[in-house]
Short mmCIF file of C-alpha atoms in Angstrom, two decimals:
data_model
loop_
_atom_site.label_atom_id
_atom_site.label_comp_id
_atom_site.label_asym_id
_atom_site.label_seq_id
_atom_site.Cartn_x
_atom_site.Cartn_y
_atom_site.Cartn_z
CA MET A 48 -136.87 -284.60 125.19
CA ALA A 49 -134.74 -287.72 124.57
CA SER A 50 -136.16 -290.12 122.02
CA SER A 51 -137.20 -293.59 123.19
CA PRO A 52 -135.27 -296.64 121.87
CA ARG A 53 -138.11 -297.39 119.46
CA SER A 54 -138.35 -293.93 117.95
CA PRO A 55 -136.11 -293.36 114.93
CA PRO A 56 -133.06 -291.12 115.23
CA PRO A 57 -133.03 -287.91 113.22
CA ALA A 58 -131.87 -288.51 109.64
CA PRO A 59 -128.22 -287.52 109.12
CA THR A 60 -127.75 -284.39 107.05
CA PRO A 61 -125.39 -284.28 104.04
CA GLU A 62 -123.14 -281.98 106.07
CA PHE A 63 -122.98 -284.58 108.85
CA GLU A 64 -122.05 -287.32 106.34
CA ILE A 65 -119.26 -285.17 104.87
CA SER A 66 -118.01 -284.40 108.38
CA ARG A 67 -118.07 -288.11 109.31
CA GLN A 68 -116.14 -288.99 106.16
CA SER A 69 -113.54 -286.30 106.80
CA ARG A 70 -113.12 -287.46 110.42
CA LEU A 71 -112.58 -291.01 109.18
CA PHE A 72 -109.93 -289.87 106.70
CA ALA A 73 -108.25 -287.86 109.45
CA ALA A 74 -108.22 -290.87 111.78
CA LEU A 75 -106.69 -293.10 109.08
CA SER A 76 -104.03 -290.56 108.10
CA LYS A 77 -102.32 -290.57 111.50
CA LYS A 78 -98.93 -292.23 111.72
CA VAL A 79 -100.20 -294.35 114.62
CA ILE A 80 -103.94 -294.87 114.35
CA ASP A 81 -106.08 -294.50 117.47
CA LEU A 82 -108.14 -297.69 117.33
CA ASP A 83 -110.64 -296.48 119.93
CA GLU A 84 -111.38 -293.44 117.78
CA LEU A 85 -111.60 -295.60 114.65
CA ARG A 86 -114.02 -298.01 116.32
CA MET A 87 -116.23 -295.12 117.43
CA LEU A 88 -116.35 -293.68 113.90
CA ALA A 89 -116.78 -297.05 112.14
CA ALA A 90 -119.56 -298.12 114.51
CA GLN A 91 -121.70 -295.34 112.98
CA GLY A 92 -121.11 -296.86 109.54
CA VAL A 93 -118.28 -296.39 107.06
CA PRO A 94 -119.42 -294.09 104.21
CA ASP A 95 -119.49 -296.12 100.99
CA ALA A 96 -118.13 -293.22 98.96
CA ALA A 97 -114.98 -293.01 101.08
CA GLY A 98 -113.42 -296.12 99.51
CA VAL A 99 -111.70 -297.00 102.78
CA ARG A 100 -113.87 -299.80 104.18
CA ALA A 101 -111.30 -302.49 103.27
CA THR A 102 -108.60 -300.66 105.25
CA VAL A 103 -110.95 -299.96 108.17
CA TRP A 104 -112.04 -303.60 108.44
CA LYS A 105 -108.43 -304.85 108.32
CA LEU A 106 -107.58 -302.51 111.19
CA LEU A 107 -110.66 -303.44 113.22
CA LEU A 108 -109.85 -307.15 112.84
CA GLY A 109 -106.24 -306.65 113.87
CA TYR A 110 -104.89 -307.74 110.48
CA LEU A 111 -103.17 -304.37 109.99
CA PRO A 112 -101.12 -302.94 112.87
CA ASN A 113 -102.11 -299.46 114.01
CA ASP A 114 -98.63 -298.19 113.05
CA ARG A 115 -98.88 -297.28 109.36
CA SER A 116 -95.12 -297.64 108.81
CA LEU A 117 -95.46 -301.40 109.42
CA TRP A 118 -98.28 -302.02 106.93
CA GLU A 119 -96.22 -302.87 103.88
CA GLN A 120 -93.92 -305.23 105.75
CA GLU A 121 -96.79 -306.96 107.58
CA LEU A 122 -98.90 -307.41 104.45
CA ALA A 123 -95.96 -308.85 102.50
CA LYS A 124 -95.27 -311.37 105.28
CA LYS A 125 -98.90 -312.51 105.57
CA ARG A 126 -99.44 -312.75 101.84
CA GLU A 127 -96.27 -314.82 101.47
CA GLN A 128 -97.47 -317.08 104.28
CA TYR A 129 -100.82 -317.59 102.54
CA ALA A 130 -99.03 -318.48 99.29
CA ALA A 131 -97.15 -321.16 101.25
CA PHE A 132 -100.46 -322.49 102.64
CA LYS A 133 -101.85 -322.76 99.10
CA ASP A 134 -98.77 -324.60 97.94
CA GLU A 135 -98.98 -327.03 100.87
CA PHE A 136 -102.71 -327.63 101.18
CA LEU A 137 -104.16 -327.20 97.69
CA ARG A 138 -101.68 -329.26 95.75
CA ASN A 139 -103.26 -332.17 93.87
CA PRO A 140 -101.91 -335.61 94.92
CA VAL A 141 -100.89 -336.23 91.29
CA GLU A 142 -98.72 -333.12 91.45
CA THR A 143 -97.30 -334.33 94.77
CA ALA A 144 -96.46 -337.70 93.26
CA ARG A 145 -94.81 -336.02 90.28
CA ARG A 146 -92.82 -333.76 92.58
CA VAL A 147 -91.69 -336.75 94.67
CA GLU A 148 -90.81 -338.58 91.46
CA THR A 149 -88.83 -335.60 90.15
CA GLU A 150 -87.00 -335.16 93.42
CA GLY A 151 -86.35 -338.89 93.55
CA HIS A 152 -85.10 -338.79 89.98
CA HIS A 153 -82.44 -336.29 91.00
CA ASN A 154 -81.40 -338.25 94.07
CA VAL A 155 -81.12 -341.87 92.88
CA ASN A 156 -78.22 -343.38 91.01
CA ALA A 157 -78.39 -343.77 87.26
CA GLU A 158 -78.82 -347.54 87.54
CA HIS A 159 -82.11 -347.02 89.44
CA VAL A 160 -83.60 -344.96 86.63
CA ASP A 161 -85.13 -346.43 83.50
CA ASN A 162 -86.29 -344.04 80.75
CA GLY A 163 -86.86 -341.24 83.29
CA PHE A 164 -89.25 -343.25 85.46
CA LEU A 165 -88.51 -344.48 88.95
CA HIS A 166 -88.45 -348.20 89.49
CA ARG A 167 -91.49 -349.42 91.40
CA SER A 168 -89.28 -350.07 94.42
CA GLU A 169 -88.56 -346.32 94.63
CA VAL A 170 -92.24 -345.40 95.25
CA THR A 171 -92.73 -345.49 99.02
CA ARG A 172 -95.85 -346.89 100.65
CA GLU A 173 -96.86 -343.44 101.85
CA GLU A 174 -96.90 -342.05 98.30
CA HIS A 175 -98.99 -344.87 96.80
CA PRO A 176 -102.62 -343.96 95.88
CA LEU A 177 -103.91 -346.97 97.87
CA SER A 178 -101.86 -346.12 100.94
CA LEU A 179 -103.80 -345.82 104.19
CA GLY A 180 -101.00 -343.90 105.88
CA LYS A 181 -102.22 -340.70 107.53
CA THR A 182 -99.42 -338.65 106.01
CA SER A 183 -100.15 -339.89 102.50
CA ALA A 184 -101.17 -337.09 100.15
CA TRP A 185 -103.76 -339.44 98.64
CA ASN A 186 -105.18 -340.34 102.03
CA GLN A 187 -105.53 -336.67 102.92
CA PHE A 188 -107.04 -335.93 99.52
CA PHE A 189 -109.76 -338.59 99.97
CA GLU A 190 -110.32 -337.55 103.59
CA TYR A 191 -111.14 -333.99 102.51
CA SER A 192 -112.92 -334.80 99.24
CA GLU A 193 -116.34 -334.76 100.95
CA ILE A 194 -115.56 -331.38 102.55
CA MET A 195 -114.36 -330.08 99.18
CA GLU A 196 -117.66 -331.13 97.59
CA GLN A 197 -119.67 -329.43 100.35
CA ILE A 198 -117.64 -326.22 99.99
CA ASP A 199 -118.09 -326.30 96.22
CA ARG A 200 -121.88 -326.68 96.57
CA ASP A 201 -122.16 -323.89 99.13
CA VAL A 202 -119.92 -321.46 97.26
CA LYS A 203 -122.01 -321.89 94.11
CA ARG A 204 -125.09 -320.92 96.17
CA THR A 205 -123.48 -317.80 97.66
CA HIS A 206 -125.55 -314.71 96.81
CA PRO A 207 -126.99 -316.06 93.53
CA ASP A 208 -128.44 -312.61 92.81
CA MET A 209 -124.99 -310.98 92.61
CA HIS A 210 -122.82 -311.13 89.47
CA PHE A 211 -119.80 -310.74 91.74
CA PHE A 212 -120.35 -314.24 93.12
CA CYS A 213 -122.44 -316.04 90.51
CA GLY A 214 -122.64 -316.45 86.76
CA ASP A 215 -120.44 -317.64 83.93
CA SER A 216 -118.11 -314.65 83.80
CA SER A 217 -114.42 -315.29 84.41
CA PHE A 218 -114.60 -312.69 87.20
CA ALA A 219 -117.34 -314.58 89.09
CA LYS A 220 -115.60 -317.92 88.58
CA SER A 221 -112.34 -316.47 89.85
CA ASN A 222 -114.10 -315.12 92.94
CA GLN A 223 -115.74 -318.49 93.58
CA GLU A 224 -112.36 -320.19 93.30
CA SER A 225 -110.91 -317.78 95.87
CA LEU A 226 -113.74 -318.50 98.32
CA LYS A 227 -113.20 -322.25 97.91
CA ASN A 228 -109.46 -321.93 98.46
CA VAL A 229 -109.88 -319.95 101.68
CA LEU A 230 -112.49 -322.32 103.11
CA LEU A 231 -110.54 -325.47 102.30
CA ILE A 232 -107.29 -324.13 103.76
CA PHE A 233 -109.20 -323.06 106.88
CA ALA A 234 -110.70 -326.57 107.17
CA LYS A 235 -107.29 -328.21 106.91
CA LEU A 236 -105.69 -325.88 109.46
CA ASN A 237 -108.59 -326.22 111.94
CA ALA A 238 -109.17 -329.94 112.28
CA GLY A 239 -111.38 -329.45 115.35
CA ILE A 240 -113.96 -327.52 113.34
CA ARG A 241 -113.04 -328.11 109.69
CA TYR A 242 -115.77 -326.65 107.47
CA VAL A 243 -119.28 -325.98 108.72
CA GLN A 244 -122.07 -325.21 106.27
CA GLY A 245 -122.66 -321.47 106.17
CA MET A 246 -119.06 -320.39 106.63
CA ASN A 247 -119.15 -319.32 103.00
CA GLU A 248 -121.74 -316.69 103.95
CA ILE A 249 -119.42 -315.23 106.62
CA LEU A 250 -116.47 -315.18 104.26
CA ALA A 251 -118.42 -313.50 101.42
CA PRO A 252 -118.64 -309.94 102.88
CA LEU A 253 -114.94 -309.94 103.74
CA PHE A 254 -113.88 -311.08 100.30
CA PHE A 255 -116.30 -308.70 98.56
CA VAL A 256 -115.01 -305.68 100.49
CA PHE A 257 -111.34 -306.56 99.98
CA ARG A 258 -111.75 -307.49 96.31
CA SER A 259 -113.58 -304.19 95.75
CA ASP A 260 -110.76 -302.13 97.28
CA PRO A 261 -110.08 -299.12 94.97
CA ASP A 262 -106.36 -299.83 95.47
CA ASP A 263 -105.70 -302.47 92.77
CA LYS A 264 -102.59 -303.71 94.55
CA ASN A 265 -104.64 -304.62 97.60
CA ALA A 266 -107.57 -305.95 95.58
CA LYS A 267 -105.18 -308.39 93.91
CA PHE A 268 -104.43 -309.98 97.30
CA ALA A 269 -108.06 -310.10 98.47
CA GLU A 270 -107.93 -313.89 98.84
CA ALA A 271 -104.95 -313.87 101.20
CA ASP A 272 -106.24 -310.90 103.21
CA SER A 273 -109.71 -312.48 103.48
CA PHE A 274 -108.22 -315.72 104.83
CA PHE A 275 -106.47 -314.09 107.78
CA CYS A 276 -109.40 -311.77 108.55
CA PHE A 277 -111.81 -314.73 108.33
CA VAL A 278 -109.67 -316.64 110.85
CA GLU A 279 -109.60 -313.62 113.16
CA LEU A 280 -113.34 -313.03 112.88
CA LEU A 281 -114.21 -316.67 113.58
CA SER A 282 -111.87 -316.81 116.57
CA GLY A 283 -114.32 -314.60 118.44
CA PHE A 284 -117.22 -317.03 118.15
CA ARG A 285 -115.77 -320.31 116.87
CA ASP A 286 -117.41 -322.14 119.80
CA ASN A 287 -120.76 -321.60 118.04
CA PHE A 288 -119.48 -323.87 115.26
CA CYS A 289 -118.05 -326.58 117.52
CA GLN A 290 -120.65 -329.35 117.78
CA LYS A 291 -119.10 -330.76 120.97
CA LEU A 292 -119.81 -327.45 122.72
CA ASP A 293 -123.39 -327.03 121.46
CA ASN A 294 -124.98 -327.56 124.88
CA SER A 295 -122.27 -325.86 126.93
CA ALA A 296 -122.29 -322.32 128.30
CA VAL A 297 -119.91 -321.20 125.55
CA GLY A 298 -121.60 -323.06 122.69
CA ILE A 299 -124.52 -321.96 120.53
CA GLN A 300 -127.16 -322.97 123.11
CA GLY A 301 -125.44 -320.81 125.70
CA THR A 302 -125.40 -317.90 123.25
CA LEU A 303 -129.11 -318.35 122.51
CA ALA A 304 -129.82 -318.34 126.25
CA LYS A 305 -127.99 -315.00 126.54
CA LEU A 306 -130.26 -313.57 123.83
CA SER A 307 -133.33 -314.77 125.72
CA GLN A 308 -132.03 -313.10 128.90
CA LEU A 309 -131.34 -309.87 127.02
CA VAL A 310 -134.87 -309.75 125.58
CA ALA A 311 -136.32 -310.45 129.05
CA LYS A 312 -134.25 -307.58 130.50
CA TYR A 313 -135.60 -304.99 128.07
CA ASP A 314 -139.05 -306.40 127.22
CA ARG A 315 -140.19 -309.22 129.52
CA GLU A 316 -143.71 -309.16 128.07
CA LEU A 317 -142.34 -309.86 124.60
CA GLN A 318 -139.95 -312.57 125.81
CA GLN A 319 -142.71 -314.40 127.70
CA HIS A 320 -145.17 -314.14 124.81
CA LEU A 321 -142.61 -315.56 122.40
CA GLU A 322 -141.18 -318.35 124.52
CA ILE A 323 -144.07 -319.30 126.82
CA THR A 324 -147.35 -318.30 125.13
CA THR A 325 -146.43 -319.09 121.51
CA GLU A 326 -143.45 -321.39 122.25
CA VAL A 327 -141.22 -319.70 119.66
CA ASN A 328 -137.81 -320.36 121.18
CA PRO A 329 -134.67 -318.54 119.98
CA GLN A 330 -133.20 -321.69 118.39
CA PHE A 331 -136.06 -321.64 115.84
CA TYR A 332 -134.95 -318.31 114.34
CA ALA A 333 -131.88 -316.84 116.07
CA PHE A 334 -129.62 -319.86 115.47
CA ARG A 335 -129.18 -318.65 111.89
CA TRP A 336 -129.06 -314.98 112.88
CA ILE A 337 -126.15 -315.61 115.25
CA THR A 338 -124.10 -318.29 113.50
CA LEU A 339 -124.20 -316.48 110.14
CA LEU A 340 -123.80 -312.96 111.57
CA LEU A 341 -127.10 -311.77 110.06
CA THR A 342 -125.86 -312.31 106.50
CA GLN A 343 -129.11 -314.04 105.51
CA GLU A 344 -131.60 -311.64 107.06
CA PHE A 345 -130.88 -308.46 105.08
CA ASN A 346 -129.76 -307.50 101.60
CA PHE A 347 -126.01 -307.50 100.99
CA ALA A 348 -125.53 -303.72 101.20
CA ASP A 349 -127.35 -303.60 104.55
CA THR A 350 -125.28 -306.54 105.81
CA ILE A 351 -122.10 -304.61 105.04
CA HIS A 352 -123.34 -301.63 107.09
CA ILE A 353 -124.29 -303.90 109.99
CA TRP A 354 -120.81 -305.41 109.87
CA ASP A 355 -119.23 -301.95 110.19
CA THR A 356 -120.84 -301.90 113.62
CA LEU A 357 -120.19 -305.55 114.49
CA LEU A 358 -116.48 -305.34 113.70
CA SER A 359 -116.16 -302.16 115.77
CA ASP A 360 -116.80 -303.97 119.04
CA PRO A 361 -113.40 -304.16 120.83
CA ASP A 362 -114.49 -307.41 122.56
CA GLY A 363 -115.49 -309.12 119.32
CA PRO A 364 -118.84 -309.11 117.53
CA GLN A 365 -120.80 -311.33 119.94
CA LYS A 366 -122.20 -308.75 122.39
CA THR A 367 -123.09 -306.25 119.68
CA LEU A 368 -124.64 -309.07 117.62
CA LEU A 369 -126.92 -310.07 120.51
CA ARG A 370 -128.02 -306.45 120.99
CA ILE A 371 -128.89 -306.18 117.29
CA CYS A 372 -130.86 -309.45 117.47
CA CYS A 373 -132.73 -308.11 120.50
CA ALA A 374 -133.43 -304.86 118.65
CA MET A 375 -134.81 -306.85 115.70
CA LEU A 376 -137.40 -308.39 118.02
CA ILE A 377 -138.28 -305.06 119.63
CA LEU A 378 -138.87 -303.41 116.24
CA VAL A 379 -141.54 -305.98 115.33
CA ARG A 380 -142.94 -306.45 118.86
CA LYS A 381 -146.50 -305.34 117.99
CA ARG A 382 -146.78 -307.99 115.28
CA LEU A 383 -145.18 -310.61 117.54
CA LEU A 384 -147.48 -309.86 120.49
CA ALA A 385 -150.49 -310.20 118.18
CA GLY A 386 -149.18 -313.38 116.56
CA ASP A 387 -149.38 -317.11 117.23
CA PHE A 388 -146.67 -319.78 116.79
CA THR A 389 -147.04 -320.04 113.02
CA SER A 390 -147.19 -316.32 112.19
CA ASN A 391 -144.39 -315.42 114.58
CA LEU A 392 -142.09 -318.14 113.29
CA LYS A 393 -142.74 -317.08 109.71
CA LEU A 394 -142.08 -313.43 110.56
CA LEU A 395 -138.78 -314.13 112.32
CA GLN A 396 -137.51 -316.61 109.76
CA ASN A 397 -138.25 -314.07 107.02
CA TYR A 398 -137.44 -310.81 108.75
CA PRO A 399 -139.12 -307.85 107.02
CA PRO A 400 -137.13 -305.04 105.33
CA THR A 401 -136.16 -302.42 107.87
CA ASN A 402 -134.25 -299.17 108.21
CA ILE A 403 -130.76 -300.36 109.16
CA SER A 404 -129.74 -297.03 110.71
CA HIS A 405 -132.82 -297.20 112.96
CA LEU A 406 -132.09 -300.84 113.85
CA LEU A 407 -128.51 -300.01 114.87
CA TYR A 408 -129.74 -296.97 116.80
CA VAL A 409 -132.12 -299.14 118.84
CA ALA A 410 -129.41 -301.76 119.39
CA ASN A 411 -127.03 -299.07 120.65
CA LYS A 412 -129.65 -297.89 123.16
CA LEU A 413 -129.67 -301.38 124.71
CA GLN A 414 -126.15 -301.03 126.13
#
């Protein structure tokens, strides 16, 4: 007899895990990787012991081409491009002024130079610290200083329980610096969105997985690889971060409405009790679930396993994410149906520990 969506799947045997790992290795060893096959395997979870999650995620996000012979060339090109972004967007205005001064020093006649310093007349209005010109490095520096402060605050709060992200070690500080670099460059390249609080939480799993790559050569370029994968991941649901679209069909309110419809489809009694009887609307709890891709609802290891499944969706993570959110409600339905506004809100804003394999199994049954 087939199990119901709420009954747990049979626990995988060690033999099954070894078989899954070997199938994953076989899929990755092909000259041209079959992405449909890879998605199917990764959706069941990438075995931690395999040491291939970084490669799998890069393939799922389209950062690596499916033709293995192109990997080295493609990675070199992207990493060089990121280095150029850092040089352009992270340079301090003082360094810019010095560079302009040095370049000017080489280009003016000797009579315009006095003891190695440019005459005041050689400093253009755009390069002056008090310049209001939009192209001024100083103007841009001050314009983004508030965003830089917000990013700095958020990065320091990222997973405070993990030595990887927090603490006084040079390793943790280096990782924090990488997160800040990626987020600031993203903000400068995406003026319509810039930086939205919580983006650090979406970047963290990517950077952790890539920085933990057993291949030291790849781990060294975790910052660059994380940037491009972060951009790709956000492209699938960037409208959730765009304030102007909040109340549109494609904005966060539209996404929350889709969740409500999904819950009603599979459990109308639960949906009506939540939204009508107790008036616990999705925006009270699922706003964070959706915008932060469930990074705040589970421990970090469980989040990584959930992301294996999210990133495997060929249409982007949104549909799979909504199914997982719906499954989260179904798994605690008895408590929700017995609860009032206060108890239900508390339960959903502090989701209880759960078996992630079971959660993903239930979510899969909702297709």
